[in-house]
Amino acid sequence: MTHPPVISLTDCADPNALARQSARIATLFGATPTVLPLSGPDPEGAAALTLLDLLRSTDLIGGPTHPVVVLVNIAPRDGHWPNGAPFCYFRHGDHLVISTVNHRVLAPLAAYLGLAEVQVTDVREVLEAAAGEWAELAPAEVEEIVRTQFRSLWYVPLLARWLADGRPVPAQPLPVRQPVAEAVRVAVVDNFGNCKLDRPAAALPGFDGAAGLPVRSRRDGRSVQVRCYDRLPDVPLGEAGITIGSSGVGFAELVVRGGSAAELFGLREGDRVLHPTS
């Protein structure tokens, strides 16, 4: 049986963790996965935009597509769950996504891809159902996986394989909340130093105006007025600009033509650069 390729976004990003996860997924799916470590200062924001971009990249094909499996292991930074947030799953077309229940990561999918709900799993319930019907797991092995805090290694790859195989995995629906309006953040800093923001350019009040937008510099805490442009080539060489970038659905990017916006403004992923009332 041919299994779909697996792409994993994870904040467990050290070489040991990546090696173990890669080996386990390869054992279950028969091919080496693509593992993308998100170890920056704001892995939730980076994961939210990366997941949106990843799923968007499977659209506009003009014909049939091959399914992929996407794993997202980004724990919410809220301390709410005693042994980590539960894992959920949903489908985007033929593609399967398994993620921690992290509303900051999932909310952009509700806003821009129409994701209404996810299916939330309970580790013990799923493992006991699997052991009783299709998986060769002894009670002691079930208990070991249930009790571990390293669920992204031991549980999630199993869940992915069982869902990809069409197994009747028990789950409960959970609505996905829309994003809460707050200050615009840097979601991803790319290798050129362009700062991909977490909002469409059209949603930034004043983007179409001649005055530009005030960008907060972390270097000195002051606001710098930056002009807005439709495309990167429209920005004068050596100057800063806010453009419609390549990510999301027309999401904005803070750029310096021929330079690094992250360096000029001292910005990192997660930094607030604009306010919704600007």
PDB file of N, CA, C and O in Angstrom, residues 159-226:
ATOM      1  N   LEU A 159      -1.322   7.938  15.198  1.00  0.00           N
ATOM      2  CA  LEU A 159      -2.611   8.533  14.835  1.00  0.00           C
ATOM      3  C   LEU A 159      -2.645   8.865  13.350  1.00  0.00           C
ATOM      4  O   LEU A 159      -3.642   8.596  12.656  1.00  0.00           O
ATOM      5  N   ALA A 160      -1.543   9.432  12.844  1.00  0.00           N
ATOM      6  CA  ALA A 160      -1.476   9.788  11.426  1.00  0.00           C
ATOM      7  C   ALA A 160      -1.614   8.553  10.543  1.00  0.00           C
ATOM      8  O   ALA A 160      -2.356   8.568   9.549  1.00  0.00           O
ATOM      9  N   ARG A 161      -0.905   7.498  10.886  1.00  0.00           N
ATOM     10  CA  ARG A 161      -0.968   6.289  10.073  1.00  0.00           C
ATOM     11  C   ARG A 161      -2.374   5.686  10.102  1.00  0.00           C
ATOM     12  O   ARG A 161      -2.906   5.274   9.053  1.00  0.00           O
ATOM     13  N   TRP A 162      -2.988   5.636  11.272  1.00  0.00           N
ATOM     14  CA  TRP A 162      -4.324   5.038  11.375  1.00  0.00           C
ATOM     15  C   TRP A 162      -5.349   5.862  10.608  1.00  0.00           C
ATOM     16  O   TRP A 162      -6.223   5.305   9.937  1.00  0.00           O
ATOM     17  N   LEU A 163      -5.268   7.193  10.687  1.00  0.00           N
ATOM     18  CA  LEU A 163      -6.199   8.032   9.931  1.00  0.00           C
ATOM     19  C   LEU A 163      -5.958   7.911   8.433  1.00  0.00           C
ATOM     20  O   LEU A 163      -6.904   7.860   7.646  1.00  0.00           O
ATOM     21  N   ALA A 164      -4.692   7.864   8.031  1.00  0.00           N
ATOM     22  CA  ALA A 164      -4.377   7.699   6.609  1.00  0.00           C
ATOM     23  C   ALA A 164      -4.889   6.361   6.084  1.00  0.00           C
ATOM     24  O   ALA A 164      -5.273   6.247   4.912  1.00  0.00           O
ATOM     25  N   ASP A 165      -4.928   5.349   6.957  1.00  0.00           N
ATOM     26  CA  ASP A 165      -5.436   4.027   6.573  1.00  0.00           C
ATOM     27  C   ASP A 165      -6.957   3.944   6.617  1.00  0.00           C
ATOM     28  O   ASP A 165      -7.529   2.903   6.279  1.00  0.00           O
ATOM     29  N   GLY A 166      -7.616   5.016   7.091  1.00  0.00           N
ATOM     30  CA  GLY A 166      -9.070   5.019   7.169  1.00  0.00           C
ATOM     31  C   GLY A 166      -9.625   4.297   8.372  1.00  0.00           C
ATOM     32  O   GLY A 166     -10.794   3.881   8.361  1.00  0.00           O
ATOM     33  N   ARG A 167      -8.826   4.148   9.431  1.00  0.00           N
ATOM     34  CA  ARG A 167      -9.307   3.480  10.639  1.00  0.00           C
ATOM     35  C   ARG A 167     -10.354   4.339  11.357  1.00  0.00           C
ATOM     36  O   ARG A 167     -10.303   5.574  11.295  1.00  0.00           O
ATOM     37  N   PRO A 168     -11.298   3.700  12.058  1.00  0.00           N
ATOM     38  CA  PRO A 168     -12.352   4.456  12.763  1.00  0.00           C
ATOM     39  C   PRO A 168     -11.844   5.027  14.087  1.00  0.00           C
ATOM     40  O   PRO A 168     -12.165   4.548  15.174  1.00  0.00           O
ATOM     41  N   VAL A 169     -11.068   6.086  14.011  1.00  0.00           N
ATOM     42  CA  VAL A 169     -10.477   6.702  15.198  1.00  0.00           C
ATOM     43  C   VAL A 169     -11.542   7.528  15.927  1.00  0.00           C
ATOM     44  O   VAL A 169     -12.145   8.428  15.326  1.00  0.00           O
ATOM     45  N   PRO A 170     -11.781   7.267  17.209  1.00  0.00           N
ATOM     46  CA  PRO A 170     -12.784   8.059  17.937  1.00  0.00           C
ATOM     47  C   PRO A 170     -12.310   9.488  18.169  1.00  0.00           C
ATOM     48  O   PRO A 170     -11.125   9.734  18.419  1.00  0.00           O
ATOM     49  N   ALA A 171     -13.231  10.435  18.074  1.00  0.00           N
ATOM     50  CA  ALA A 171     -12.889  11.852  18.253  1.00  0.00           C
ATOM     51  C   ALA A 171     -14.156  12.637  18.513  1.00  0.00           C
ATOM     52  O   ALA A 171     -15.271  12.172  18.242  1.00  0.00           O
ATOM     53  N   GLN A 172     -13.974  13.841  19.024  1.00  0.00           N
ATOM     54  CA  GLN A 172     -15.086  14.749  19.300  1.00  0.00           C
ATOM     55  C   GLN A 172     -14.877  16.061  18.551  1.00  0.00           C
ATOM     56  O   GLN A 172     -13.756  16.596  18.516  1.00  0.00           O
ATOM     57  N   PRO A 173     -15.940  16.631  17.929  1.00  0.00           N
ATOM     58  CA  PRO A 173     -15.777  17.887  17.192  1.00  0.00           C
ATOM     59  C   PRO A 173     -15.549  19.073  18.126  1.00  0.00           C
ATOM     60  O   PRO A 173     -16.080  19.120  19.233  1.00  0.00           O
ATOM     61  N   LEU A 174     -14.759  20.021  17.654  1.00  0.00           N
ATOM     62  CA  LEU A 174     -14.497  21.256  18.389  1.00  0.00           C
ATOM     63  C   LEU A 174     -14.489  22.415  17.402  1.00  0.00           C
ATOM     64  O   LEU A 174     -13.732  22.392  16.428  1.00  0.00           O
ATOM     65  N   PRO A 175     -15.333  23.442  17.600  1.00  0.00           N
ATOM     66  CA  PRO A 175     -15.310  24.603  16.693  1.00  0.00           C
ATOM     67  C   PRO A 175     -13.968  25.324  16.769  1.00  0.00           C
ATOM     68  O   PRO A 175     -13.334  25.376  17.829  1.00  0.00           O
ATOM     69  N   VAL A 176     -13.556  25.890  15.650  1.00  0.00           N
ATOM     70  CA  VAL A 176     -12.320  26.666  15.596  1.00  0.00           C
ATOM     71  C   VAL A 176     -12.678  28.144  15.667  1.00  0.00           C
ATOM     72  O   VAL A 176     -13.498  28.630  14.888  1.00  0.00           O
ATOM     73  N   ARG A 177     -12.074  28.834  16.609  1.00  0.00           N
ATOM     74  CA  ARG A 177     -12.370  30.243  16.800  1.00  0.00           C
ATOM     75  C   ARG A 177     -11.723  31.102  15.712  1.00  0.00           C
ATOM     76  O   ARG A 177     -10.636  30.803  15.223  1.00  0.00           O
ATOM     77  N   GLN A 178     -12.399  32.184  15.358  1.00  0.00           N
ATOM     78  CA  GLN A 178     -11.824  33.168  14.457  1.00  0.00           C
ATOM     79  C   GLN A 178     -10.704  33.929  15.179  1.00  0.00           C
ATOM     80  O   GLN A 178     -10.693  34.020  16.414  1.00  0.00           O
ATOM     81  N   PRO A 179      -9.749  34.499  14.443  1.00  0.00           N
ATOM     82  CA  PRO A 179      -8.668  35.253  15.089  1.00  0.00           C
ATOM     83  C   PRO A 179      -9.209  36.444  15.861  1.00  0.00           C
ATOM     84  O   PRO A 179     -10.198  37.065  15.472  1.00  0.00           O
ATOM     85  N   VAL A 180      -8.556  36.756  16.955  1.00  0.00           N
ATOM     86  CA  VAL A 180      -8.892  37.933  17.749  1.00  0.00           C
ATOM     87  C   VAL A 180      -8.044  39.098  17.252  1.00  0.00           C
ATOM     88  O   VAL A 180      -6.827  38.972  17.099  1.00  0.00           O
ATOM     89  N   ALA A 181      -8.684  40.229  16.975  1.00  0.00           N
ATOM     90  CA  ALA A 181      -7.952  41.403  16.478  1.00  0.00           C
ATOM     91  C   ALA A 181      -6.987  41.896  17.546  1.00  0.00           C
ATOM     92  O   ALA A 181      -7.356  42.106  18.699  1.00  0.00           O
ATOM     93  N   GLU A 182      -5.731  42.039  17.174  1.00  0.00           N
ATOM     94  CA  GLU A 182      -4.717  42.563  18.079  1.00  0.00           C
ATOM     95  C   GLU A 182      -3.639  43.218  17.231  1.00  0.00           C
ATOM     96  O   GLU A 182      -3.764  43.340  16.013  1.00  0.00           O
ATOM     97  N   ALA A 183      -2.576  43.657  17.880  1.00  0.00           N
ATOM     98  CA  ALA A 183      -1.487  44.285  17.144  1.00  0.00           C
ATOM     99  C   ALA A 183      -0.934  43.327  16.090  1.00  0.00           C
ATOM    100  O   ALA A 183      -0.862  42.123  16.296  1.00  0.00           O
ATOM    101  N   VAL A 184      -0.562  43.892  14.950  1.00  0.00           N
ATOM    102  CA  VAL A 184       0.003  43.093  13.863  1.00  0.00           C
ATOM    103  C   VAL A 184       1.416  42.669  14.243  1.00  0.00           C
ATOM    104  O   VAL A 184       2.231  43.480  14.680  1.00  0.00           O
ATOM    105  N   ARG A 185       1.692  41.371  14.062  1.00  0.00           N
ATOM    106  CA  ARG A 185       2.994  40.829  14.446  1.00  0.00           C
ATOM    107  C   ARG A 185       3.793  40.381  13.230  1.00  0.00           C
ATOM    108  O   ARG A 185       3.247  40.120  12.161  1.00  0.00           O
ATOM    109  N   VAL A 186       5.097  40.242  13.457  1.00  0.00           N
ATOM    110  CA  VAL A 186       5.952  39.545  12.505  1.00  0.00           C
ATOM    111  C   VAL A 186       5.731  38.049  12.708  1.00  0.00           C
ATOM    112  O   VAL A 186       5.967  37.518  13.790  1.00  0.00           O
ATOM    113  N   ALA A 187       5.240  37.367  11.667  1.00  0.00           N
ATOM    114  CA  ALA A 187       5.008  35.931  11.769  1.00  0.00           C
ATOM    115  C   ALA A 187       6.255  35.141  11.412  1.00  0.00           C
ATOM    116  O   ALA A 187       6.622  34.189  12.102  1.00  0.00           O
ATOM    117  N   VAL A 188       6.895  35.520  10.312  1.00  0.00           N
ATOM    118  CA  VAL A 188       8.081  34.805   9.823  1.00  0.00           C
ATOM    119  C   VAL A 188       9.078  35.828   9.300  1.00  0.00           C
ATOM    120  O   VAL A 188       8.697  36.770   8.602  1.00  0.00           O
ATOM    121  N   VAL A 189      10.346  35.640   9.649  1.00  0.00           N
ATOM    122  CA  VAL A 189      11.438  36.388   9.031  1.00  0.00           C
ATOM    123  C   VAL A 189      12.109  35.456   8.037  1.00  0.00           C
ATOM    124  O   VAL A 189      12.639  34.408   8.424  1.00  0.00           O
ATOM    125  N   ASP A 190      12.073  35.799   6.747  1.00  0.00           N
ATOM    126  CA  ASP A 190      12.645  34.891   5.756  1.00  0.00           C
ATOM    127  C   ASP A 190      14.162  35.080   5.651  1.00  0.00           C
ATOM    128  O   ASP A 190      14.753  35.917   6.354  1.00  0.00           O
ATOM    129  N   ASN A 191      14.804  34.306   4.782  1.00  0.00           N
ATOM    130  CA  ASN A 191      16.265  34.323   4.712  1.00  0.00           C
ATOM    131  C   ASN A 191      16.818  35.619   4.127  1.00  0.00           C
ATOM    132  O   ASN A 191      18.022  35.876   4.219  1.00  0.00           O
ATOM    133  N   PHE A 192      15.967  36.466   3.552  1.00  0.00           N
ATOM    134  CA  PHE A 192      16.400  37.772   3.058  1.00  0.00           C
ATOM    135  C   PHE A 192      16.244  38.868   4.118  1.00  0.00           C
ATOM    136  O   PHE A 192      16.641  40.006   3.876  1.00  0.00           O
ATOM    137  N   GLY A 193      15.623  38.520   5.248  1.00  0.00           N
ATOM    138  CA  GLY A 193      15.337  39.536   6.261  1.00  0.00           C
ATOM    139  C   GLY A 193      14.010  40.223   6.057  1.00  0.00           C
ATOM    140  O   GLY A 193      13.687  41.189   6.763  1.00  0.00           O
ATOM    141  N   ASN A 194      13.208  39.767   5.081  1.00  0.00           N
ATOM    142  CA  ASN A 194      11.853  40.285   4.927  1.00  0.00           C
ATOM    143  C   ASN A 194      10.991  39.807   6.087  1.00  0.00           C
ATOM    144  O   ASN A 194      11.063  38.636   6.480  1.00  0.00           O
ATOM    145  N   CYS A 195      10.173  40.676   6.632  1.00  0.00           N
ATOM    146  CA  CYS A 195       9.318  40.343   7.766  1.00  0.00           C
ATOM    147  C   CYS A 195       7.894  40.095   7.266  1.00  0.00           C
ATOM    148  O   CYS A 195       7.171  41.047   6.917  1.00  0.00           O
ATOM    149  N   LYS A 196       7.503  38.831   7.227  1.00  0.00           N
ATOM    150  CA  LYS A 196       6.151  38.471   6.812  1.00  0.00           C
ATOM    151  C   LYS A 196       5.208  38.735   7.972  1.00  0.00           C
ATOM    152  O   LYS A 196       5.383  38.177   9.068  1.00  0.00           O
ATOM    153  N   LEU A 197       4.205  39.567   7.752  1.00  0.00           N
ATOM    154  CA  LEU A 197       3.268  39.927   8.809  1.00  0.00           C
ATOM    155  C   LEU A 197       2.100  38.942   8.842  1.00  0.00           C
ATOM    156  O   LEU A 197       1.898  38.169   7.904  1.00  0.00           O
ATOM    157  N   ASP A 198       1.345  38.996   9.920  1.00  0.00           N
ATOM    158  CA  ASP A 198       0.287  37.997  10.115  1.00  0.00           C
ATOM    159  C   ASP A 198      -1.088  38.491   9.690  1.00  0.00           C
ATOM    160  O   ASP A 198      -2.104  37.991  10.164  1.00  0.00           O
ATOM    161  N   ARG A 199      -1.124  39.450   8.770  1.00  0.00           N
ATOM    162  CA  ARG A 199      -2.385  40.042   8.349  1.00  0.00           C
ATOM    163  C   ARG A 199      -2.345  40.355   6.856  1.00  0.00           C
ATOM    164  O   ARG A 199      -1.282  40.758   6.350  1.00  0.00           O
ATOM    165  N   PRO A 200      -3.462  40.241   6.143  1.00  0.00           N
ATOM    166  CA  PRO A 200      -3.484  40.701   4.748  1.00  0.00           C
ATOM    167  C   PRO A 200      -3.223  42.201   4.666  1.00  0.00           C
ATOM    168  O   PRO A 200      -3.630  42.967   5.548  1.00  0.00           O
ATOM    169  N   ALA A 201      -2.557  42.598   3.606  1.00  0.00           N
ATOM    170  CA  ALA A 201      -2.287  44.027   3.420  1.00  0.00           C
ATOM    171  C   ALA A 201      -3.587  44.825   3.379  1.00  0.00           C
ATOM    172  O   ALA A 201      -3.663  45.934   3.929  1.00  0.00           O
ATOM    173  N   ALA A 202      -4.615  44.258   2.758  1.00  0.00           N
ATOM    174  CA  ALA A 202      -5.886  44.966   2.635  1.00  0.00           C
ATOM    175  C   ALA A 202      -6.560  45.194   3.985  1.00  0.00           C
ATOM    176  O   ALA A 202      -7.442  46.051   4.104  1.00  0.00           O
ATOM    177  N   ALA A 203      -6.159  44.422   5.006  1.00  0.00           N
ATOM    178  CA  ALA A 203      -6.754  44.565   6.328  1.00  0.00           C
ATOM    179  C   ALA A 203      -6.029  45.593   7.193  1.00  0.00           C
ATOM    180  O   ALA A 203      -6.456  45.851   8.321  1.00  0.00           O
ATOM    181  N   LEU A 204      -4.964  46.185   6.672  1.00  0.00           N
ATOM    182  CA  LEU A 204      -4.225  47.193   7.426  1.00  0.00           C
ATOM    183  C   LEU A 204      -4.797  48.572   7.115  1.00  0.00           C
ATOM    184  O   LEU A 204      -4.661  49.054   5.988  1.00  0.00           O
ATOM    185  N   PRO A 205      -5.466  49.223   8.070  1.00  0.00           N
ATOM    186  CA  PRO A 205      -6.021  50.550   7.799  1.00  0.00           C
ATOM    187  C   PRO A 205      -4.934  51.516   7.362  1.00  0.00           C
ATOM    188  O   PRO A 205      -3.898  51.648   8.017  1.00  0.00           O
ATOM    189  N   GLY A 206      -5.144  52.155   6.225  1.00  0.00           N
ATOM    190  CA  GLY A 206      -4.166  53.097   5.708  1.00  0.00           C
ATOM    191  C   GLY A 206      -3.191  52.509   4.723  1.00  0.00           C
ATOM    192  O   GLY A 206      -2.321  53.223   4.213  1.00  0.00           O
ATOM    193  N   PHE A 207      -3.330  51.209   4.409  1.00  0.00           N
ATOM    194  CA  PHE A 207      -2.377  50.608   3.469  1.00  0.00           C
ATOM    195  C   PHE A 207      -2.449  51.267   2.101  1.00  0.00           C
ATOM    196  O   PHE A 207      -1.424  51.419   1.428  1.00  0.00           O
ATOM    197  N   ASP A 208      -3.639  51.679   1.684  1.00  0.00           N
ATOM    198  CA  ASP A 208      -3.794  52.296   0.362  1.00  0.00           C
ATOM    199  C   ASP A 208      -3.547  53.800   0.373  1.00  0.00           C
ATOM    200  O   ASP A 208      -3.628  54.454  -0.660  1.00  0.00           O
ATOM    201  N   GLY A 209      -3.233  54.343   1.557  1.00  0.00           N
ATOM    202  CA  GLY A 209      -3.037  55.784   1.629  1.00  0.00           C
ATOM    203  C   GLY A 209      -1.623  56.196   1.270  1.00  0.00           C
ATOM    204  O   GLY A 209      -0.696  55.385   1.220  1.00  0.00           O
ATOM    205  N   ALA A 210      -1.456  57.492   1.036  1.00  0.00           N
ATOM    206  CA  ALA A 210      -0.150  58.026   0.636  1.00  0.00           C
ATOM    207  C   ALA A 210       0.796  58.192   1.820  1.00  0.00           C
ATOM    208  O   ALA A 210       2.011  58.254   1.648  1.00  0.00           O
ATOM    209  N   ALA A 211       0.234  58.251   3.036  1.00  0.00           N
ATOM    210  CA  ALA A 211       1.076  58.536   4.200  1.00  0.00           C
ATOM    211  C   ALA A 211       1.880  57.333   4.663  1.00  0.00           C
ATOM    212  O   ALA A 211       2.859  57.476   5.397  1.00  0.00           O
ATOM    213  N   GLY A 212       1.475  56.126   4.269  1.00  0.00           N
ATOM    214  CA  GLY A 212       2.146  54.931   4.748  1.00  0.00           C
ATOM    215  C   GLY A 212       1.669  54.533   6.122  1.00  0.00           C
ATOM    216  O   GLY A 212       0.646  55.025   6.618  1.00  0.00           O
ATOM    217  N   LEU A 213       2.424  53.659   6.775  1.00  0.00           N
ATOM    218  CA  LEU A 213       2.038  53.130   8.076  1.00  0.00           C
ATOM    219  C   LEU A 213       3.184  53.267   9.072  1.00  0.00           C
ATOM    220  O   LEU A 213       4.353  53.152   8.698  1.00  0.00           O
ATOM    221  N   PRO A 214       2.849  53.499  10.359  1.00  0.00           N
ATOM    222  CA  PRO A 214       3.904  53.622  11.371  1.00  0.00           C
ATOM    223  C   PRO A 214       4.385  52.239  11.827  1.00  0.00           C
ATOM    224  O   PRO A 214       3.614  51.434  12.340  1.00  0.00           O
ATOM    225  N   VAL A 215       5.659  51.965  11.632  1.00  0.00           N
ATOM    226  CA  VAL A 215       6.273  50.701  12.030  1.00  0.00           C
ATOM    227  C   VAL A 215       7.113  50.948  13.275  1.00  0.00           C
ATOM    228  O   VAL A 215       7.941  51.867  13.308  1.00  0.00           O
ATOM    229  N   ARG A 216       6.899  50.117  14.280  1.00  0.00           N
ATOM    230  CA  ARG A 216       7.653  50.272  15.524  1.00  0.00           C
ATOM    231  C   ARG A 216       9.019  49.605  15.396  1.00  0.00           C
ATOM    232  O   ARG A 216       9.118  48.410  15.106  1.00  0.00           O
ATOM    233  N   SER A 217      10.065  50.364  15.612  1.00  0.00           N
ATOM    234  CA  SER A 217      11.417  49.828  15.585  1.00  0.00           C
ATOM    235  C   SER A 217      11.805  49.350  16.981  1.00  0.00           C
ATOM    236  O   SER A 217      11.651  50.098  17.960  1.00  0.00           O
ATOM    237  N   ARG A 218      12.318  48.136  17.069  1.00  0.00           N
ATOM    238  CA  ARG A 218      12.777  47.621  18.363  1.00  0.00           C
ATOM    239  C   ARG A 218      14.112  48.225  18.758  1.00  0.00           C
ATOM    240  O   ARG A 218      14.529  48.116  19.917  1.00  0.00           O
ATOM    241  N   ARG A 219      14.786  48.851  17.820  1.00  0.00           N
ATOM    242  CA  ARG A 219      16.103  49.404  18.140  1.00  0.00           C
ATOM    243  C   ARG A 219      16.011  50.575  19.110  1.00  0.00           C
ATOM    244  O   ARG A 219      16.839  50.719  20.013  1.00  0.00           O
ATOM    245  N   ASP A 220      14.999  51.415  18.922  1.00  0.00           N
ATOM    246  CA  ASP A 220      14.884  52.580  19.812  1.00  0.00           C
ATOM    247  C   ASP A 220      13.463  52.807  20.313  1.00  0.00           C
ATOM    248  O   ASP A 220      13.202  53.768  21.029  1.00  0.00           O
ATOM    249  N   GLY A 221      12.526  51.911  19.935  1.00  0.00           N
ATOM    250  CA  GLY A 221      11.159  52.013  20.426  1.00  0.00           C
ATOM    251  C   GLY A 221      10.305  53.056  19.745  1.00  0.00           C
ATOM    252  O   GLY A 221       9.145  53.231  20.105  1.00  0.00           O
ATOM    253  N   ARG A 222      10.848  53.752  18.747  1.00  0.00           N
ATOM    254  CA  ARG A 222      10.058  54.797  18.097  1.00  0.00           C
ATOM    255  C   ARG A 222       9.357  54.248  16.861  1.00  0.00           C
ATOM    256  O   ARG A 222       9.686  53.173  16.357  1.00  0.00           O
ATOM    257  N   SER A 223       8.361  54.986  16.370  1.00  0.00           N
ATOM    258  CA  SER A 223       7.638  54.600  15.168  1.00  0.00           C
ATOM    259  C   SER A 223       8.247  55.290  13.955  1.00  0.00           C
ATOM    260  O   SER A 223       8.561  56.488  14.005  1.00  0.00           O
ATOM    261  N   VAL A 224       8.411  54.523  12.885  1.00  0.00           N
ATOM    262  CA  VAL A 224       8.959  55.033  11.635  1.00  0.00           C
ATOM    263  C   VAL A 224       7.886  54.920  10.560  1.00  0.00           C
ATOM    264  O   VAL A 224       7.292  53.848  10.385  1.00  0.00           O
ATOM    265  N   GLN A 225       7.587  55.998   9.890  1.00  0.00           N
ATOM    266  CA  GLN A 225       6.574  55.971   8.837  1.00  0.00           C
ATOM    267  C   GLN A 225       7.148  55.277   7.601  1.00  0.00           C
ATOM    268  O   GLN A 225       8.181  55.672   7.075  1.00  0.00           O
ATOM    269  N   VAL A 226       6.468  54.204   7.168  1.00  0.00           N
ATOM    270  CA  VAL A 226       6.940  53.403   6.036  1.00  0.00           C
ATOM    271  C   VAL A 226       5.875  53.415   4.950  1.00  0.00           C
ATOM    272  O   VAL A 226       4.697  53.127   5.217  1.00  0.00           O
TER     273      VAL A 226
END
